[in-house]
Amino acid sequence: MNWKIPHAGTWAGTSLLLGLLLWPWLASAQALPWQRLRTVGQGEMHWLWFKLYDATLYSQSGQYRPDHYPQALILTYARSISRQDLLTATGQEWQRLQVSSPEQRQRWLRQLASLWPDVQPGDRLGFYVDAAGQGHFWWRDKPLGTVPDPQFPAAFLAIWLADNSRDPALTRRLRGQP
């Protein structure tokens, strides 16, 4: 075979040259929002002897500072969990932590019911809080939707990051603490 590389004057050559020059910009433009952040900490959540998921917290500085955004919490599931079970566990944790009012928690849970899927092993569910404090959910690295309440991001992250979380060791690991 006789392979020819097009010269810069042809359309193919120009496209190739432009693609190579623009690659870094195109790659960063398509990056997931938390990929621009630094890892704060990581850990695993277990129930009895079953691993449920891996969790990673990200922030702009790589340090945990409550209510300083952007931040992201990424959960990579090790087990199948239904949307209803995720919602039930979330509601129970909010109640246990005494987050907001019962009416507000129910409104949030209805919004989450319209966003969240069932998860399978290997699925990644992300919660990204942008610089303006808006919380956005991602599933399998695709946007799911936003809960447009300025109190929601802190309430949702409290499940993992509150001083009285269900798993204080995981909280310390996520916060990057010894």
Coordinates of N, CA and C in Angstrom, one line a residue:
M1 N 0.8 -1.2 0.0 CA 0.0 0.0 0.0 C 0.9 1.2 0.0
N2 N 0.4 2.2 -0.6 CA 1.1 3.5 -0.7 C 0.3 4.5 0.1
W3 N 0.7 4.8 1.3 CA 0.0 5.8 2.2 C 0.4 7.2 1.9
K4 N -0.5 8.1 1.7 CA -0.1 9.5 1.5 C -0.7 10.3 2.7
I5 N 0.1 11.1 3.2 CA -0.3 12.1 4.2 C -0.7 13.4 3.5
P6 N -1.9 13.8 3.7 CA -2.3 15.0 3.0 C -1.5 16.2 3.4
H7 N -1.2 17.1 2.5 CA -0.5 18.3 2.9 C -1.4 19.3 3.5
A8 N -0.9 20.3 4.2 CA -1.7 21.3 4.9 C -2.7 22.0 4.0
G9 N -2.5 22.0 2.7 CA -3.4 22.8 1.8 C -4.7 22.0 1.6
T10 N -4.8 20.8 1.9 CA -6.0 20.0 1.6 C -7.0 20.2 2.8
W11 N -8.2 19.8 2.6 CA -9.2 19.9 3.6 C -8.9 19.0 4.8
A12 N -8.5 17.7 4.4 CA -8.2 16.7 5.4 C -6.9 17.2 6.2
G13 N -6.0 17.7 5.6 CA -4.8 18.1 6.3 C -5.1 19.3 7.2
T14 N -5.9 20.2 6.8 CA -6.3 21.4 7.6 C -7.1 20.9 8.8
S15 N -8.0 20.0 8.6 CA -8.8 19.4 9.7 C -7.9 18.7 10.7
L16 N -7.0 17.9 10.2 CA -6.1 17.2 11.1 C -5.3 18.2 11.9
L17 N -4.7 19.2 11.3 CA -3.9 20.3 12.0 C -4.8 21.0 13.0
L18 N -6.0 21.4 12.6 CA -6.9 22.1 13.6 C -7.2 21.2 14.7
G19 N -7.5 20.0 14.5 CA -7.8 19.0 15.5 C -6.7 18.9 16.5
L20 N -5.5 18.8 16.0 CA -4.3 18.7 16.9 C -4.1 19.9 17.7
L21 N -4.3 21.1 17.1 CA -4.1 22.3 17.8 C -5.2 22.6 18.9
L22 N -6.5 22.2 18.6 CA -7.6 22.4 19.5 C -7.8 21.3 20.5
W23 N -7.1 20.2 20.3 CA -7.4 19.0 21.2 C -7.4 19.4 22.7
P24 N -6.4 20.1 23.2 CA -6.4 20.4 24.7 C -7.7 21.2 25.1
W25 N -8.1 22.1 24.3 CA -9.3 22.9 24.6 C -10.5 22.1 24.5
L26 N -10.7 21.2 23.5 CA -11.8 20.4 23.3 C -11.9 19.4 24.5
A27 N -10.8 18.8 24.8 CA -10.8 17.8 25.9 C -11.2 18.5 27.2
S28 N -10.8 19.7 27.5 CA -11.1 20.3 28.8 C -12.6 20.8 28.7
A29 N -13.1 21.2 27.6 CA -14.4 21.7 27.4 C -15.4 20.5 27.7
Q30 N -15.0 19.3 27.5 CA -15.9 18.1 27.7 C -15.6 17.5 29.1
A31 N -14.7 18.0 29.9 CA -14.4 17.4 31.2 C -15.7 17.5 32.1
L32 N -15.8 16.5 32.9 CA -16.8 16.5 33.9 C -16.5 17.6 35.0
P33 N -17.5 18.3 35.5 CA -17.2 19.4 36.4 C -16.2 19.1 37.5
W34 N -16.4 17.9 38.2 CA -15.5 17.6 39.3 C -14.1 17.2 38.9
Q35 N -13.9 17.0 37.6 CA -12.5 16.7 37.1 C -11.6 18.0 37.2
R36 N -12.2 19.1 37.4 CA -11.5 20.4 37.5 C -11.1 20.6 39.0
L37 N -11.7 19.8 39.9 CA -11.5 19.9 41.3 C -10.4 19.0 41.8
R38 N -10.0 19.2 43.1 CA -9.0 18.3 43.7 C -9.6 17.4 44.7
T39 N -9.1 16.2 44.8 CA -9.6 15.2 45.7 C -9.3 15.7 47.2
V40 N -10.3 15.6 48.0 CA -10.2 15.9 49.4 C -10.0 14.6 50.2
G41 N -10.8 13.6 49.9 CA -10.7 12.3 50.6 C -11.6 11.3 49.9
Q42 N -11.3 10.0 50.3 CA -12.0 8.9 49.8 C -12.3 7.9 50.9
G43 N -13.3 7.0 50.7 CA -13.6 6.0 51.6 C -14.7 5.0 51.0
E44 N -15.0 4.0 51.8 CA -16.0 3.0 51.4 C -17.1 3.0 52.4
M45 N -18.3 2.8 52.0 CA -19.5 2.6 52.9 C -19.8 1.1 52.8
H46 N -20.0 0.5 54.0 CA -20.4 -0.9 54.2 C -21.6 -0.9 55.0
W47 N -22.4 -1.9 54.8 CA -23.6 -2.3 55.6 C -23.4 -3.7 56.0
L48 N -23.3 -3.9 57.3 CA -22.8 -5.2 57.8 C -21.5 -5.6 57.2
W49 N -21.4 -6.7 56.4 CA -20.1 -7.0 55.8 C -20.2 -6.8 54.3
F50 N -21.2 -6.1 53.8 CA -21.4 -5.8 52.3 C -20.9 -4.4 52.0
K51 N -20.1 -4.3 51.0 CA -19.6 -3.0 50.5 C -20.8 -2.4 49.7
L52 N -21.2 -1.2 50.0 CA -22.3 -0.6 49.2 C -21.7 0.3 48.1
Y53 N -20.7 1.1 48.5 CA -20.1 2.1 47.4 C -18.8 2.6 47.9
D54 N -18.1 3.1 46.9 CA -16.9 4.0 47.2 C -17.4 5.4 47.1
A55 N -16.8 6.3 47.9 CA -17.2 7.7 48.0 C -15.9 8.5 47.8
T56 N -16.0 9.6 47.0 CA -14.9 10.5 46.9 C -15.4 11.9 47.0
L57 N -14.8 12.8 47.8 CA -15.2 14.2 47.9 C -14.1 15.0 47.2
Y58 N -14.5 16.0 46.5 CA -13.7 16.9 45.7 C -14.0 18.4 46.1
S59 N -13.0 19.2 46.1 CA -13.2 20.7 46.3 C -12.2 21.4 45.4
Q60 N -12.3 22.7 45.3 CA -11.4 23.5 44.5 C -10.0 23.5 45.1
S61 N -9.9 23.6 46.4 CA -8.6 23.7 47.1 C -8.0 22.4 47.5
G62 N -8.9 21.3 47.4 CA -8.4 20.0 47.9 C -8.6 19.9 49.4
Q63 N -9.2 20.9 50.1 CA -9.5 20.9 51.5 C -11.0 20.9 51.7
Y64 N -11.5 20.3 52.8 CA -12.9 20.4 53.1 C -13.2 21.7 53.8
R65 N -14.1 22.5 53.3 CA -14.6 23.7 54.0 C -16.1 23.7 53.8
P66 N -16.9 23.5 54.8 CA -18.3 23.5 54.6 C -18.8 24.7 53.9
D67 N -19.8 24.5 53.0 CA -20.4 25.6 52.3 C -19.5 26.5 51.5
H68 N -18.3 26.0 51.1 CA -17.4 26.6 50.2 C -17.5 25.8 48.9
Y69 N -18.1 26.4 47.9 CA -18.3 25.6 46.6 C -17.4 26.2 45.5
P70 N -17.1 25.4 44.5 CA -17.6 24.2 44.1 C -17.0 23.0 45.0
Q71 N -17.9 22.0 45.1 CA -17.6 20.7 45.7 C -18.3 19.6 44.9
A72 N -17.8 18.4 45.1 CA -18.5 17.3 44.4 C -18.3 16.0 45.3
L73 N -19.4 15.3 45.4 CA -19.3 14.0 46.1 C -19.7 12.9 45.0
I74 N -18.8 12.0 44.8 CA -19.0 11.0 43.8 C -19.1 9.6 44.5
L75 N -20.2 8.9 44.2 CA -20.5 7.6 44.8 C -20.4 6.5 43.6
T76 N -19.6 5.5 43.8 CA -19.5 4.5 42.8 C -20.0 3.2 43.5
Y77 N -21.1 2.7 43.0 CA -21.8 1.6 43.6 C -21.2 0.3 43.4
A78 N -21.2 -0.6 44.4 CA -20.7 -1.9 44.4 C -21.9 -2.9 44.3
R79 N -23.1 -2.4 44.6 CA -24.3 -3.3 44.6 C -25.4 -2.6 43.9
S80 N -26.4 -3.5 43.5 CA -27.6 -2.9 42.9 C -28.5 -2.4 44.1
I81 N -29.0 -1.2 43.9 CA -29.9 -0.6 44.9 C -31.0 0.2 44.1
S82 N -32.2 -0.1 44.5 CA -33.3 0.5 43.8 C -33.4 2.0 44.2
R83 N -34.0 2.8 43.3 CA -34.3 4.2 43.6 C -35.0 4.4 44.9
Q84 N -36.0 3.5 45.1 CA -36.9 3.7 46.3 C -36.0 3.4 47.5
D85 N -35.1 2.5 47.5 CA -34.2 2.2 48.7 C -33.3 3.4 48.9
L86 N -32.8 4.0 47.8 CA -31.9 5.2 47.9 C -32.7 6.4 48.6
L87 N -34.0 6.5 48.1 CA -34.8 7.6 48.7 C -35.1 7.4 50.1
T88 N -35.5 6.1 50.5 CA -35.8 5.8 51.9 C -34.6 6.1 52.8
A89 N -33.4 5.6 52.4 CA -32.2 5.8 53.2 C -31.9 7.3 53.3
T90 N -32.1 8.1 52.2 CA -31.8 9.5 52.3 C -32.8 10.2 53.3
G91 N -34.1 9.9 53.2 CA -35.0 10.4 54.1 C -34.8 10.1 55.5
Q92 N -34.4 8.8 55.8 CA -34.1 8.4 57.1 C -32.9 9.1 57.7
E93 N -31.9 9.3 56.9 CA -30.7 10.1 57.4 C -31.0 11.5 57.6
W94 N -31.8 12.2 56.8 CA -32.2 13.5 57.0 C -33.0 13.6 58.3
Q95 N -33.9 12.7 58.5 CA -34.6 12.7 59.8 C -33.7 12.5 61.0
R96 N -32.8 11.5 60.9 CA -31.9 11.3 62.0 C -31.0 12.5 62.3
L97 N -30.6 13.2 61.2 CA -29.7 14.3 61.4 C -30.5 15.6 61.7
Q98 N -31.8 15.5 61.7 CA -32.7 16.6 61.9 C -32.5 17.8 61.0
V99 N -32.3 17.4 59.7 CA -32.1 18.4 58.6 C -33.4 19.0 58.2
S100 N -33.5 20.3 58.3 CA -34.7 21.0 57.8 C -36.0 20.5 58.5
S101 N -37.1 20.9 57.9 CA -38.4 20.5 58.4 C -38.9 19.3 57.7
P102 N -39.8 18.5 58.3 CA -40.3 17.3 57.6 C -41.0 17.7 56.3
E103 N -41.6 18.8 56.2 CA -42.2 19.2 54.9 C -41.2 19.4 53.8
Q104 N -40.1 20.1 54.2 CA -39.0 20.4 53.2 C -38.3 19.1 52.8
R105 N -38.1 18.2 53.7 CA -37.5 16.9 53.4 C -38.4 16.2 52.4
Q106 N -39.7 16.2 52.6 CA -40.6 15.5 51.7 C -40.6 16.1 50.3
R107 N -40.5 17.5 50.2 CA -40.4 18.1 48.9 C -39.1 17.7 48.2
W108 N -38.0 17.7 48.9 CA -36.7 17.3 48.3 C -36.8 15.8 47.9
L109 N -37.4 14.9 48.7 CA -37.5 13.5 48.3 C -38.3 13.4 47.0
R110 N -39.4 14.2 46.9 CA -40.2 14.1 45.6 C -39.4 14.5 44.4
Q111 N -38.6 15.6 44.6 CA -37.7 16.0 43.5 C -36.7 14.9 43.2
L112 N -36.1 14.3 44.2 CA -35.1 13.3 43.9 C -35.7 12.1 43.3
A113 N -37.0 11.8 43.6 CA -37.7 10.6 43.0 C -37.8 10.8 41.5
S114 N -37.9 12.1 41.1 CA -38.0 12.3 39.6 C -36.7 12.4 38.9
L115 N -35.6 12.4 39.7 CA -34.3 12.4 39.1 C -33.5 11.1 39.1
W116 N -33.5 10.5 40.3 CA -32.6 9.3 40.5 C -33.1 8.0 39.8
P117 N -32.1 7.3 39.3 CA -32.4 5.9 38.8 C -32.2 4.9 39.8
D118 N -32.5 3.6 39.5 CA -32.0 2.5 40.2 C -30.5 2.4 39.8
V119 N -29.6 2.0 40.8 CA -28.2 1.9 40.5 C -27.8 0.4 40.4
Q120 N -26.8 0.2 39.6 CA -26.2 -1.2 39.4 C -24.7 -1.1 39.8
P121 N -24.1 -2.3 40.1 CA -22.7 -2.3 40.4 C -21.9 -1.6 39.3
G122 N -21.0 -0.7 39.7 CA -20.2 0.1 38.7 C -20.8 1.4 38.4
D123 N -22.1 1.7 38.6 CA -22.7 3.0 38.3 C -22.1 4.0 39.2
R124 N -22.0 5.2 38.6 CA -21.4 6.4 39.4 C -22.5 7.4 39.5
L125 N -22.9 7.8 40.7 CA -23.9 8.9 40.9 C -23.1 10.0 41.5
G126 N -23.1 11.1 40.9 CA -22.4 12.3 41.3 C -23.3 13.4 41.7
F127 N -22.8 14.2 42.7 CA -23.5 15.4 43.2 C -22.5 16.5 43.1
Y128 N -22.7 17.4 42.2 CA -21.7 18.5 42.0 C -22.4 19.8 42.4
V129 N -21.8 20.6 43.3 CA -22.3 21.9 43.7 C -21.4 22.9 43.1
D130 N -22.0 23.7 42.2 CA -21.3 24.7 41.5 C -20.9 25.9 42.4
A131 N -20.1 26.9 41.8 CA -19.7 28.0 42.6 C -20.8 28.9 43.1
A132 N -22.0 28.8 42.5 CA -23.1 29.6 42.9 C -23.9 28.9 44.0
G133 N -23.5 27.7 44.3 CA -24.2 26.9 45.4 C -25.4 26.1 44.8
Q134 N -25.5 25.9 43.5 CA -26.6 25.0 43.0 C -26.1 23.6 42.9
G135 N -26.9 22.7 43.3 CA -26.6 21.2 43.3 C -27.1 20.5 42.1
H136 N -26.2 19.8 41.4 CA -26.6 19.1 40.2 C -26.2 17.6 40.4
F137 N -27.1 16.7 40.0 CA -26.9 15.3 40.0 C -26.4 14.8 38.6
W138 N -25.5 13.8 38.7 CA -25.0 13.2 37.5 C -25.1 11.7 37.7
W139 N -25.4 11.0 36.6 CA -25.4 9.5 36.7 C -24.7 9.0 35.4
R140 N -23.8 8.1 35.7 CA -23.0 7.5 34.6 C -22.4 8.6 33.7
D141 N -21.9 9.7 34.4 CA -21.3 10.8 33.9 C -22.1 11.7 32.9
K142 N -23.4 11.6 33.1 CA -24.4 12.4 32.3 C -25.3 13.2 33.3
P143 N -25.6 14.4 33.0 CA -26.4 15.2 33.9 C -27.8 14.6 34.1
L144 N -28.3 14.5 35.3 CA -29.6 14.1 35.7 C -30.6 15.2 35.9
G145 N -30.1 16.3 36.6 CA -30.9 17.4 36.9 C -30.5 18.1 38.2
T146 N -31.2 19.2 38.5 CA -30.8 20.1 39.6 C -32.0 20.2 40.6
V147 N -31.6 20.3 41.8 CA -32.6 20.6 42.9 C -32.4 22.1 43.2
P148 N -33.3 22.9 42.7 CA -33.1 24.4 42.8 C -33.5 25.0 44.1
D149 N -32.8 24.6 45.1 CA -33.1 25.1 46.5 C -31.7 25.4 47.1
P150 N -31.4 26.6 47.5 CA -30.1 26.9 48.0 C -29.7 26.2 49.3
Q151 N -30.7 25.6 50.0 CA -30.5 24.9 51.2 C -30.2 23.4 51.0
F152 N -30.5 22.9 49.8 CA -30.4 21.5 49.5 C -28.9 21.0 49.5
P153 N -28.0 21.7 48.8 CA -26.6 21.1 48.8 C -26.0 20.8 50.2
A154 N -26.1 21.7 51.1 CA -25.6 21.4 52.5 C -26.4 20.3 53.1
A155 N -27.7 20.2 52.9 CA -28.5 19.2 53.5 C -28.1 17.8 52.9
F156 N -27.9 17.8 51.6 CA -27.6 16.5 51.0 C -26.2 16.0 51.4
L157 N -25.2 16.9 51.4 CA -23.8 16.6 51.8 C -23.7 16.2 53.3
A158 N -24.6 16.7 54.1 CA -24.6 16.4 55.5 C -24.7 14.9 55.8
I159 N -25.3 14.2 54.9 CA -25.5 12.8 55.1 C -24.1 12.1 55.3
W160 N -23.1 12.6 54.6 CA -21.7 12.1 54.6 C -20.8 12.9 55.4
L161 N -21.0 14.2 55.5 CA -20.0 15.1 56.1 C -20.3 15.7 57.4
A162 N -21.5 15.5 57.9 CA -21.9 16.1 59.2 C -21.1 15.4 60.3
D163 N -20.8 16.2 61.4 CA -20.1 15.6 62.5 C -20.8 14.4 63.1
N164 N -22.1 14.3 63.1 CA -22.9 13.2 63.6 C -23.4 12.3 62.5
S165 N -22.6 12.1 61.4 CA -23.0 11.2 60.3 C -23.1 9.8 60.8
R166 N -23.7 8.9 60.1 CA -23.9 7.5 60.5 C -22.5 6.8 60.5
D167 N -21.5 7.2 59.7 CA -20.2 6.6 59.7 C -19.1 7.6 59.9
P168 N -18.8 7.9 61.2 CA -17.8 9.0 61.4 C -16.5 8.7 60.8
A169 N -16.1 7.4 60.7 CA -14.8 7.1 60.1 C -14.8 7.5 58.6
L170 N -15.9 7.2 57.9 CA -16.0 7.6 56.5 C -16.0 9.1 56.4
T171 N -16.7 9.8 57.3 CA -16.7 11.3 57.2 C -15.3 11.8 57.4
R172 N -14.5 11.3 58.3 CA -13.2 11.8 58.5 C -12.3 11.5 57.2
R173 N -12.5 10.3 56.6 CA -11.7 10.0 55.4 C -12.1 11.0 54.3
L174 N -13.4 11.2 54.1 CA -13.9 12.1 53.0 C -13.4 13.6 53.3
R175 N -13.3 14.0 54.5 CA -12.9 15.3 54.8 C -11.3 15.4 54.8
G176 N -10.7 14.3 54.6 CA -9.2 14.3 54.5 C -8.6 14.4 55.9
Q177 N -9.3 14.0 56.9 CA -8.8 14.1 58.3 C -8.2 12.7 58.7
P178 N -7.2 12.7 59.7 CA -6.7 11.5 60.1 C -7.7 10.6 60.9

